[in-house]
Amino acid sequence: MYSNNSEKKLSRPISLSDLKQMKENKEKFTCLTSYDATFTHVMNQAGVETILIGDSLGMVIQGQDSTLPVTIEDMCYHTAAVKRGNTNAFILADMSFMTYNSTEHALENAGKLMQAGANMVKIEGAAWLKDIIKALSDRGIPVCAHLGLTPQFVNKLGGYKVQGKGQQAADLLLADSLALVAAGADILLYECIPSELGKTLTEAVPVPTIGIGAGPHTDGQVLVMHDMLGANIGKRPRFVKNFLTNGRSIQEAFEAYVYEVKNQQFPAPEHGFKS
């Protein structure tokens, strides 16, 4: 059974240094998406260390069919709402589609998200991002680089498909990861890649990794809040588990998620992908 609320509540704000220390100590950490103050407060009470304001809000909040229509104004609005409800979690915010298509554009929009309350921005892409990441990092903006399945590239990828399958694709993902870390990326997030590749990449890079559909070996795990509460529309992704079961409250569902990630019960083999 997971611990009660008084044991789970974070005692102080989580920093990037804390997350790096957790990787060094081989201690798993948790991340959930949030888009408002109330759910953020409950996540803090449950001990969720990191909160992502995802451009997934396009689908779960706005009812869009992808993340592409989400604007930087949308992201700033929800980031500010999360900030107001937050006490101790480390806040990541997505840079929405086409808001970092040049270094100047990226600096302007990342600045807006940081001023709205983010502790770090997240951008999707591969090695081509390295100059943008360096420019952001040089100006004091921490960056999480999102690799593997990148939803903003869904039209280019031909759908939501597992990435990094086969040796050539795995090698390329490793090379991209190392290039982005060298450019200044502070965290790498991997989506929908084979579990064994998630292990290889986490061991190869010196920064914390977060996985969603990337197996149990990444340093942290993230899920879309609506998915892990069983409120997803349509087919449930393979990597999702409904934690709002057995009469749990929402806070208890968050606490169960924290407990299972930290004790390496989630994700289980059935939530991962093979090479």
PDB file of C-alpha atoms in Angstrom:
ATOM      1  CA  MET A   1       0.000   0.000   0.000  1.00  0.00           C
ATOM      2  CA  TYR A   2       1.222   3.477  -0.803  1.00  0.00           C
ATOM      3  CA  SER A   3       2.084   5.922   1.967  1.00  0.00           C
ATOM      4  CA  ASN A   4      -0.456   8.395   3.310  1.00  0.00           C
ATOM      5  CA  ASN A   5      -0.711  12.072   2.466  1.00  0.00           C
ATOM      6  CA  SER A   6       1.353  13.374   5.385  1.00  0.00           C
ATOM      7  CA  GLU A   7       4.291  11.222   4.344  1.00  0.00           C
ATOM      8  CA  LYS A   8       3.995  12.064   0.658  1.00  0.00           C
ATOM      9  CA  LYS A   9       3.708  15.868   0.720  1.00  0.00           C
ATOM     10  CA  LEU A  10       6.878  17.460  -0.610  1.00  0.00           C
ATOM     11  CA  SER A  11       8.727  19.226   2.179  1.00  0.00           C
ATOM     12  CA  ARG A  12      10.466  21.842   0.006  1.00  0.00           C
ATOM     13  CA  PRO A  13      10.630  23.005  -3.613  1.00  0.00           C
ATOM     14  CA  ILE A  14      12.240  20.569  -6.060  1.00  0.00           C
ATOM     15  CA  SER A  15      15.089  21.997  -8.149  1.00  0.00           C
ATOM     16  CA  LEU A  16      16.934  20.830 -11.228  1.00  0.00           C
ATOM     17  CA  SER A  17      19.862  19.981  -8.953  1.00  0.00           C
ATOM     18  CA  ASP A  18      17.551  17.687  -6.965  1.00  0.00           C
ATOM     19  CA  LEU A  19      16.532  15.827 -10.114  1.00  0.00           C
ATOM     20  CA  LYS A  20      20.161  15.392 -11.133  1.00  0.00           C
ATOM     21  CA  GLN A  21      20.974  14.078  -7.664  1.00  0.00           C
ATOM     22  CA  MET A  22      18.081  11.639  -7.894  1.00  0.00           C
ATOM     23  CA  LYS A  23      19.525  10.261 -11.118  1.00  0.00           C
ATOM     24  CA  GLU A  24      22.911   9.862  -9.445  1.00  0.00           C
ATOM     25  CA  ASN A  25      21.264   8.113  -6.496  1.00  0.00           C
ATOM     26  CA  LYS A  26      19.191   5.918  -8.853  1.00  0.00           C
ATOM     27  CA  GLU A  27      16.004   7.241  -7.252  1.00  0.00           C
ATOM     28  CA  LYS A  28      13.013   7.381  -9.564  1.00  0.00           C
ATOM     29  CA  PHE A  29      10.958  10.572  -9.820  1.00  0.00           C
ATOM     30  CA  THR A  30       7.497  11.340 -11.099  1.00  0.00           C
ATOM     31  CA  CYS A  31       5.897  13.777 -13.500  1.00  0.00           C
ATOM     32  CA  LEU A  32       2.258  14.393 -14.438  1.00  0.00           C
ATOM     33  CA  THR A  33       0.642  16.911 -16.732  1.00  0.00           C
ATOM     34  CA  SER A  34      -1.448  19.632 -15.135  1.00  0.00           C
ATOM     35  CA  TYR A  35      -3.185  22.621 -16.628  1.00  0.00           C
ATOM     36  CA  ASP A  36      -4.696  24.442 -13.642  1.00  0.00           C
ATOM     37  CA  ALA A  37      -4.117  25.474 -10.031  1.00  0.00           C
ATOM     38  CA  THR A  38      -6.418  22.949  -8.341  1.00  0.00           C
ATOM     39  CA  PHE A  39      -4.989  19.739  -9.786  1.00  0.00           C
ATOM     40  CA  THR A  40      -1.494  21.145  -9.296  1.00  0.00           C
ATOM     41  CA  HIS A  41      -2.205  21.643  -5.582  1.00  0.00           C
ATOM     42  CA  VAL A  42      -3.413  18.047  -5.251  1.00  0.00           C
ATOM     43  CA  MET A  43      -0.312  16.764  -7.062  1.00  0.00           C
ATOM     44  CA  ASN A  44       1.863  18.674  -4.615  1.00  0.00           C
ATOM     45  CA  GLN A  45       0.022  17.040  -1.726  1.00  0.00           C
ATOM     46  CA  ALA A  46       0.586  13.617  -3.318  1.00  0.00           C
ATOM     47  CA  GLY A  47       4.345  14.112  -3.741  1.00  0.00           C
ATOM     48  CA  VAL A  48       4.623  14.471  -7.529  1.00  0.00           C
ATOM     49  CA  GLU A  49       8.079  16.004  -8.033  1.00  0.00           C
ATOM     50  CA  THR A  50       7.654  17.504 -11.492  1.00  0.00           C
ATOM     51  CA  ILE A  51       4.646  18.917 -13.342  1.00  0.00           C
ATOM     52  CA  LEU A  52       4.420  19.362 -17.099  1.00  0.00           C
ATOM     53  CA  ILE A  53       2.107  21.873 -18.709  1.00  0.00           C
ATOM     54  CA  GLY A  54       1.837  19.875 -21.898  1.00  0.00           C
ATOM     55  CA  ASP A  55       0.575  21.032 -25.247  1.00  0.00           C
ATOM     56  CA  SER A  56      -1.569  17.915 -24.819  1.00  0.00           C
ATOM     57  CA  LEU A  57      -3.995  20.519 -23.450  1.00  0.00           C
ATOM     58  CA  GLY A  58      -4.985  20.954 -27.078  1.00  0.00           C
ATOM     59  CA  MET A  59      -6.666  17.558 -26.977  1.00  0.00           C
ATOM     60  CA  VAL A  60      -7.677  17.051 -23.339  1.00  0.00           C
ATOM     61  CA  ILE A  61      -8.754  20.644 -22.579  1.00  0.00           C
ATOM     62  CA  GLN A  62      -9.604  22.230 -25.931  1.00  0.00           C
ATOM     63  CA  GLY A  63     -10.929  19.165 -27.768  1.00  0.00           C
ATOM     64  CA  GLN A  64      -8.515  19.474 -30.705  1.00  0.00           C
ATOM     65  CA  ASP A  65      -7.429  16.414 -32.683  1.00  0.00           C
ATOM     66  CA  SER A  66      -3.712  17.124 -32.156  1.00  0.00           C
ATOM     67  CA  THR A  67      -1.347  19.460 -30.335  1.00  0.00           C
ATOM     68  CA  LEU A  68      -0.750  21.612 -33.419  1.00  0.00           C
ATOM     69  CA  PRO A  69      -3.433  24.302 -32.852  1.00  0.00           C
ATOM     70  CA  VAL A  70      -2.103  25.196 -29.386  1.00  0.00           C
ATOM     71  CA  THR A  71      -0.634  28.706 -29.215  1.00  0.00           C
ATOM     72  CA  ILE A  72       2.056  30.209 -27.008  1.00  0.00           C
ATOM     73  CA  GLU A  73      -0.688  32.338 -25.426  1.00  0.00           C
ATOM     74  CA  ASP A  74      -2.517  29.129 -24.465  1.00  0.00           C
ATOM     75  CA  MET A  75       0.667  27.736 -22.946  1.00  0.00           C
ATOM     76  CA  CYS A  76       1.391  30.905 -20.978  1.00  0.00           C
ATOM     77  CA  TYR A  77      -2.179  31.054 -19.632  1.00  0.00           C
ATOM     78  CA  HIS A  78      -2.071  27.482 -18.315  1.00  0.00           C
ATOM     79  CA  THR A  79       1.514  27.814 -17.063  1.00  0.00           C
ATOM     80  CA  ALA A  80       0.496  30.834 -14.982  1.00  0.00           C
ATOM     81  CA  ALA A  81      -2.492  28.904 -13.595  1.00  0.00           C
ATOM     82  CA  VAL A  82      -0.277  25.961 -12.615  1.00  0.00           C
ATOM     83  CA  LYS A  83       2.260  28.306 -11.036  1.00  0.00           C
ATOM     84  CA  ARG A  84      -0.410  29.815  -8.810  1.00  0.00           C
ATOM     85  CA  GLY A  85      -1.380  26.391  -7.485  1.00  0.00           C
ATOM     86  CA  ASN A  86       2.155  25.106  -7.064  1.00  0.00           C
ATOM     87  CA  THR A  87       4.244  25.062  -3.920  1.00  0.00           C
ATOM     88  CA  ASN A  88       7.053  22.546  -4.385  1.00  0.00           C
ATOM     89  CA  ALA A  89       7.008  20.784  -7.764  1.00  0.00           C
ATOM     90  CA  PHE A  90       9.467  21.597 -10.571  1.00  0.00           C
ATOM     91  CA  ILE A  91       7.472  23.057 -13.492  1.00  0.00           C
ATOM     92  CA  LEU A  92       8.151  22.231 -17.142  1.00  0.00           C
ATOM     93  CA  ALA A  93       6.193  23.928 -19.936  1.00  0.00           C
ATOM     94  CA  ASP A  94       5.908  22.898 -23.559  1.00  0.00           C
ATOM     95  CA  MET A  95       6.844  25.285 -26.311  1.00  0.00           C
ATOM     96  CA  SER A  96       3.984  24.850 -28.740  1.00  0.00           C
ATOM     97  CA  PHE A  97       4.128  24.117 -32.472  1.00  0.00           C
ATOM     98  CA  MET A  98       6.263  26.542 -34.520  1.00  0.00           C
ATOM     99  CA  THR A  99       7.219  28.691 -31.526  1.00  0.00           C
ATOM    100  CA  TYR A 100      10.918  27.824 -31.826  1.00  0.00           C
ATOM    101  CA  ASN A 101      11.487  27.744 -35.588  1.00  0.00           C
ATOM    102  CA  SER A 102      14.398  30.163 -35.199  1.00  0.00           C
ATOM    103  CA  THR A 103      16.735  31.091 -32.367  1.00  0.00           C
ATOM    104  CA  GLU A 104      15.184  34.528 -32.021  1.00  0.00           C
ATOM    105  CA  HIS A 105      11.674  33.101 -31.989  1.00  0.00           C
ATOM    106  CA  ALA A 106      12.679  30.482 -29.413  1.00  0.00           C
ATOM    107  CA  LEU A 107      14.248  33.048 -27.088  1.00  0.00           C
ATOM    108  CA  GLU A 108      11.207  35.290 -27.209  1.00  0.00           C
ATOM    109  CA  ASN A 109       8.683  32.520 -26.569  1.00  0.00           C
ATOM    110  CA  ALA A 110      10.756  30.687 -23.957  1.00  0.00           C
ATOM    111  CA  GLY A 111      11.065  33.990 -22.120  1.00  0.00           C
ATOM    112  CA  LYS A 112       7.266  34.298 -22.054  1.00  0.00           C
ATOM    113  CA  LEU A 113       6.894  30.827 -20.543  1.00  0.00           C
ATOM    114  CA  MET A 114       9.554  31.455 -17.912  1.00  0.00           C
ATOM    115  CA  GLN A 115       7.910  34.746 -16.956  1.00  0.00           C
ATOM    116  CA  ALA A 116       4.571  32.923 -16.696  1.00  0.00           C
ATOM    117  CA  GLY A 117       6.069  30.596 -14.095  1.00  0.00           C
ATOM    118  CA  ALA A 118       7.939  27.747 -15.779  1.00  0.00           C
ATOM    119  CA  ASN A 119      11.209  26.463 -14.335  1.00  0.00           C
ATOM    120  CA  MET A 120      12.126  24.805 -17.646  1.00  0.00           C
ATOM    121  CA  VAL A 121      10.872  24.724 -21.237  1.00  0.00           C
ATOM    122  CA  LYS A 122      10.408  21.581 -23.300  1.00  0.00           C
ATOM    123  CA  ILE A 123      10.969  21.421 -27.051  1.00  0.00           C
ATOM    124  CA  GLU A 124      10.550  18.585 -29.545  1.00  0.00           C
ATOM    125  CA  GLY A 125      13.099  17.581 -32.144  1.00  0.00           C
ATOM    126  CA  ALA A 126      16.498  16.051 -32.784  1.00  0.00           C
ATOM    127  CA  ALA A 127      20.080  17.210 -33.332  1.00  0.00           C
ATOM    128  CA  TRP A 128      18.900  20.171 -35.420  1.00  0.00           C
ATOM    129  CA  LEU A 129      17.819  21.759 -32.118  1.00  0.00           C
ATOM    130  CA  LYS A 130      21.349  22.065 -30.782  1.00  0.00           C
ATOM    131  CA  ASP A 131      21.921  25.730 -31.716  1.00  0.00           C
ATOM    132  CA  ILE A 132      18.555  26.722 -30.263  1.00  0.00           C
ATOM    133  CA  ILE A 133      19.211  24.772 -27.063  1.00  0.00           C
ATOM    134  CA  LYS A 134      22.639  26.379 -26.707  1.00  0.00           C
ATOM    135  CA  ALA A 135      21.165  29.853 -27.114  1.00  0.00           C
ATOM    136  CA  LEU A 136      18.492  29.161 -24.502  1.00  0.00           C
ATOM    137  CA  SER A 137      20.942  27.573 -22.086  1.00  0.00           C
ATOM    138  CA  ASP A 138      23.458  30.404 -22.481  1.00  0.00           C
ATOM    139  CA  ARG A 139      20.727  32.815 -21.386  1.00  0.00           C
ATOM    140  CA  GLY A 140      19.766  30.880 -18.285  1.00  0.00           C
ATOM    141  CA  ILE A 141      16.752  29.015 -19.623  1.00  0.00           C
ATOM    142  CA  PRO A 142      16.808  25.299 -18.695  1.00  0.00           C
ATOM    143  CA  VAL A 143      15.709  22.982 -21.503  1.00  0.00           C
ATOM    144  CA  CYS A 144      14.099  19.562 -21.682  1.00  0.00           C
ATOM    145  CA  ALA A 145      14.562  18.019 -25.136  1.00  0.00           C
ATOM    146  CA  HIS A 146      11.761  15.683 -26.264  1.00  0.00           C
ATOM    147  CA  LEU A 147      12.866  12.847 -28.575  1.00  0.00           C
ATOM    148  CA  GLY A 148      11.402   9.642 -29.981  1.00  0.00           C
ATOM    149  CA  LEU A 149       7.743  10.079 -30.857  1.00  0.00           C
ATOM    150  CA  THR A 150       7.323  13.846 -31.111  1.00  0.00           C
ATOM    151  CA  PRO A 151       3.593  14.692 -31.424  1.00  0.00           C
ATOM    152  CA  GLN A 152       4.220  18.049 -33.109  1.00  0.00           C
ATOM    153  CA  PHE A 153       5.747  16.047 -35.982  1.00  0.00           C
ATOM    154  CA  VAL A 154       2.784  13.662 -36.301  1.00  0.00           C
ATOM    155  CA  ASN A 155       2.115  14.599 -39.932  1.00  0.00           C
ATOM    156  CA  LYS A 156       5.759  14.025 -40.870  1.00  0.00           C
ATOM    157  CA  LEU A 157       5.957  10.756 -38.910  1.00  0.00           C
ATOM    158  CA  GLY A 158       2.773   9.445 -40.504  1.00  0.00           C
ATOM    159  CA  GLY A 159       0.973   8.921 -37.207  1.00  0.00           C
ATOM    160  CA  TYR A 160       1.679   8.063 -33.590  1.00  0.00           C
ATOM    161  CA  LYS A 161       4.185   5.238 -34.079  1.00  0.00           C
ATOM    162  CA  VAL A 162       6.914   3.694 -31.945  1.00  0.00           C
ATOM    163  CA  GLN A 163      10.295   5.244 -32.758  1.00  0.00           C
ATOM    164  CA  GLY A 164      13.869   3.937 -32.414  1.00  0.00           C
ATOM    165  CA  LYS A 165      13.142   0.410 -33.637  1.00  0.00           C
ATOM    166  CA  GLY A 166      16.114  -1.289 -35.270  1.00  0.00           C
ATOM    167  CA  GLN A 167      19.821  -0.664 -34.722  1.00  0.00           C
ATOM    168  CA  GLN A 168      20.147   2.231 -37.166  1.00  0.00           C
ATOM    169  CA  ALA A 169      17.258   4.151 -35.624  1.00  0.00           C
ATOM    170  CA  ALA A 170      18.529   3.417 -32.111  1.00  0.00           C
ATOM    171  CA  ASP A 171      22.022   4.627 -32.971  1.00  0.00           C
ATOM    172  CA  LEU A 172      20.612   7.833 -34.447  1.00  0.00           C
ATOM    173  CA  LEU A 173      18.542   8.488 -31.323  1.00  0.00           C
ATOM    174  CA  LEU A 174      21.637   8.026 -29.164  1.00  0.00           C
ATOM    175  CA  ALA A 175      23.667  10.393 -31.358  1.00  0.00           C
ATOM    176  CA  ASP A 176      20.897  12.998 -31.233  1.00  0.00           C
ATOM    177  CA  SER A 177      20.677  12.663 -27.445  1.00  0.00           C
ATOM    178  CA  LEU A 178      24.396  13.192 -26.934  1.00  0.00           C
ATOM    179  CA  ALA A 179      24.411  16.173 -29.308  1.00  0.00           C
ATOM    180  CA  LEU A 180      21.567  17.872 -27.422  1.00  0.00           C
ATOM    181  CA  VAL A 181      23.167  17.257 -24.029  1.00  0.00           C
ATOM    182  CA  ALA A 182      26.425  18.723 -25.355  1.00  0.00           C
ATOM    183  CA  ALA A 183      24.438  21.776 -26.500  1.00  0.00           C
ATOM    184  CA  GLY A 184      23.061  22.288 -22.992  1.00  0.00           C
ATOM    185  CA  ALA A 185      19.891  20.185 -22.617  1.00  0.00           C
ATOM    186  CA  ASP A 186      19.305  19.543 -18.910  1.00  0.00           C
ATOM    187  CA  ILE A 187      16.695  16.761 -19.219  1.00  0.00           C
ATOM    188  CA  LEU A 188      15.806  14.386 -22.052  1.00  0.00           C
ATOM    189  CA  LEU A 189      12.260  13.086 -22.476  1.00  0.00           C
ATOM    190  CA  TYR A 190      11.693   9.951 -24.561  1.00  0.00           C
ATOM    191  CA  GLU A 191       8.278   8.971 -25.888  1.00  0.00           C
ATOM    192  CA  CYS A 192       7.253   5.625 -27.376  1.00  0.00           C
ATOM    193  CA  ILE A 193      10.589   3.902 -27.832  1.00  0.00           C
ATOM    194  CA  PRO A 194      11.586   0.279 -27.070  1.00  0.00           C
ATOM    195  CA  SER A 195      12.117  -0.365 -23.367  1.00  0.00           C
ATOM    196  CA  GLU A 196      15.652  -1.674 -23.838  1.00  0.00           C
ATOM    197  CA  LEU A 197      16.559   1.439 -25.808  1.00  0.00           C
ATOM    198  CA  GLY A 198      15.223   3.549 -22.943  1.00  0.00           C
ATOM    199  CA  LYS A 199      17.633   1.720 -20.664  1.00  0.00           C
ATOM    200  CA  THR A 200      20.574   2.190 -23.044  1.00  0.00           C
ATOM    201  CA  LEU A 201      19.933   5.898 -23.470  1.00  0.00           C
ATOM    202  CA  THR A 202      19.434   6.548 -19.747  1.00  0.00           C
ATOM    203  CA  GLU A 203      22.742   4.872 -18.977  1.00  0.00           C
ATOM    204  CA  ALA A 204      24.522   6.748 -21.789  1.00  0.00           C
ATOM    205  CA  VAL A 205      23.526  10.332 -20.977  1.00  0.00           C
ATOM    206  CA  PRO A 206      24.639  12.305 -17.894  1.00  0.00           C
ATOM    207  CA  VAL A 207      21.338  14.159 -17.447  1.00  0.00           C
ATOM    208  CA  PRO A 208      18.013  12.910 -16.045  1.00  0.00           C
ATOM    209  CA  THR A 209      15.700  11.149 -18.474  1.00  0.00           C
ATOM    210  CA  ILE A 210      11.909  11.033 -18.383  1.00  0.00           C
ATOM    211  CA  GLY A 211       9.945   8.371 -20.201  1.00  0.00           C
ATOM    212  CA  ILE A 212       6.424   7.925 -21.493  1.00  0.00           C
ATOM    213  CA  GLY A 213       6.126   4.580 -23.183  1.00  0.00           C
ATOM    214  CA  ALA A 214       9.920   4.239 -22.892  1.00  0.00           C
ATOM    215  CA  GLY A 215      10.099   1.399 -20.367  1.00  0.00           C
ATOM    216  CA  PRO A 216      10.916   1.251 -16.648  1.00  0.00           C
ATOM    217  CA  HIS A 217      14.582   2.255 -16.802  1.00  0.00           C
ATOM    218  CA  THR A 218      14.302   6.012 -17.398  1.00  0.00           C
ATOM    219  CA  ASP A 219      15.032   8.162 -14.347  1.00  0.00           C
ATOM    220  CA  GLY A 220      11.515   9.607 -14.296  1.00  0.00           C
ATOM    221  CA  GLN A 221       8.092   8.745 -15.656  1.00  0.00           C
ATOM    222  CA  VAL A 222       5.388  11.032 -17.030  1.00  0.00           C
ATOM    223  CA  LEU A 223       1.747  10.463 -17.927  1.00  0.00           C
ATOM    224  CA  VAL A 224      -1.021  12.734 -19.103  1.00  0.00           C
ATOM    225  CA  MET A 225      -3.193  13.295 -16.040  1.00  0.00           C
ATOM    226  CA  HIS A 226      -6.451  12.587 -17.836  1.00  0.00           C
ATOM    227  CA  ASP A 227      -5.101   9.257 -19.095  1.00  0.00           C
ATOM    228  CA  MET A 228      -3.950   8.025 -15.683  1.00  0.00           C
ATOM    229  CA  LEU A 229      -7.339   8.997 -14.208  1.00  0.00           C
ATOM    230  CA  GLY A 230      -9.120   6.901 -16.837  1.00  0.00           C
ATOM    231  CA  ALA A 231     -10.610   9.944 -18.555  1.00  0.00           C
ATOM    232  CA  ASN A 232      -8.947   9.438 -21.940  1.00  0.00           C
ATOM    233  CA  ILE A 233     -11.138   9.513 -25.042  1.00  0.00           C
ATOM    234  CA  GLY A 234     -10.853   6.627 -27.487  1.00  0.00           C
ATOM    235  CA  LYS A 235      -8.384   3.767 -27.295  1.00  0.00           C
ATOM    236  CA  ARG A 236      -6.122   3.808 -24.245  1.00  0.00           C
ATOM    237  CA  PRO A 237      -2.411   3.899 -25.212  1.00  0.00           C
ATOM    238  CA  ARG A 238      -0.395   0.814 -24.319  1.00  0.00           C
ATOM    239  CA  PHE A 239       1.805   2.756 -21.899  1.00  0.00           C
ATOM    240  CA  VAL A 240      -1.107   4.113 -19.820  1.00  0.00           C
ATOM    241  CA  LYS A 241      -2.456   2.690 -16.572  1.00  0.00           C
ATOM    242  CA  ASN A 242      -5.661   3.860 -14.898  1.00  0.00           C
ATOM    243  CA  PHE A 243      -4.813   4.664 -11.272  1.00  0.00           C
ATOM    244  CA  LEU A 244      -8.302   5.926 -10.351  1.00  0.00           C
ATOM    245  CA  THR A 245      -9.602   2.489  -9.366  1.00  0.00           C
ATOM    246  CA  ASN A 246     -10.634   0.548  -6.257  1.00  0.00           C
ATOM    247  CA  GLY A 247     -12.519   3.484  -4.773  1.00  0.00           C
ATOM    248  CA  ARG A 248      -9.516   5.819  -4.700  1.00  0.00           C
ATOM    249  CA  SER A 249      -9.865   9.563  -4.563  1.00  0.00           C
ATOM    250  CA  ILE A 250      -7.977  11.627  -7.136  1.00  0.00           C
ATOM    251  CA  GLN A 251      -5.256  12.397  -4.605  1.00  0.00           C
ATOM    252  CA  GLU A 252      -4.978   8.705  -3.753  1.00  0.00           C
ATOM    253  CA  ALA A 253      -4.638   7.935  -7.464  1.00  0.00           C
ATOM    254  CA  PHE A 254      -1.747  10.404  -7.681  1.00  0.00           C
ATOM    255  CA  GLU A 255      -0.191   8.878  -4.542  1.00  0.00           C
ATOM    256  CA  ALA A 256      -0.517   5.374  -6.005  1.00  0.00           C
ATOM    257  CA  TYR A 257       1.238   6.550  -9.170  1.00  0.00           C
ATOM    258  CA  VAL A 258       4.084   8.052  -7.125  1.00  0.00           C
ATOM    259  CA  TYR A 259       4.391   4.875  -5.080  1.00  0.00           C
ATOM    260  CA  GLU A 260       4.433   2.539  -8.098  1.00  0.00           C
ATOM    261  CA  VAL A 261       6.971   4.600 -10.040  1.00  0.00           C
ATOM    262  CA  LYS A 262       9.315   4.938  -7.084  1.00  0.00           C
ATOM    263  CA  ASN A 263       9.057   1.230  -6.268  1.00  0.00           C
ATOM    264  CA  GLN A 264       9.490   0.291  -9.945  1.00  0.00           C
ATOM    265  CA  GLN A 265       6.096  -1.354 -10.203  1.00  0.00           C
ATOM    266  CA  PHE A 266       5.064   1.008 -12.994  1.00  0.00           C
ATOM    267  CA  PRO A 267       5.601   0.863 -15.868  1.00  0.00           C
ATOM    268  CA  ALA A 268       5.331  -2.931 -16.010  1.00  0.00           C
ATOM    269  CA  PRO A 269       6.442  -4.987 -19.032  1.00  0.00           C
ATOM    270  CA  GLU A 270       2.975  -4.805 -20.571  1.00  0.00           C
ATOM    271  CA  HIS A 271       3.264  -1.008 -20.745  1.00  0.00           C
ATOM    272  CA  GLY A 272       6.432  -1.079 -22.872  1.00  0.00           C
ATOM    273  CA  PHE A 273       7.519  -1.767 -26.438  1.00  0.00           C
ATOM    274  CA  LYS A 274      10.004  -4.245 -27.891  1.00  0.00           C
ATOM    275  CA  SER A 275      12.770  -3.419 -30.358  1.00  0.00           C
TER     276      SER A 275
END
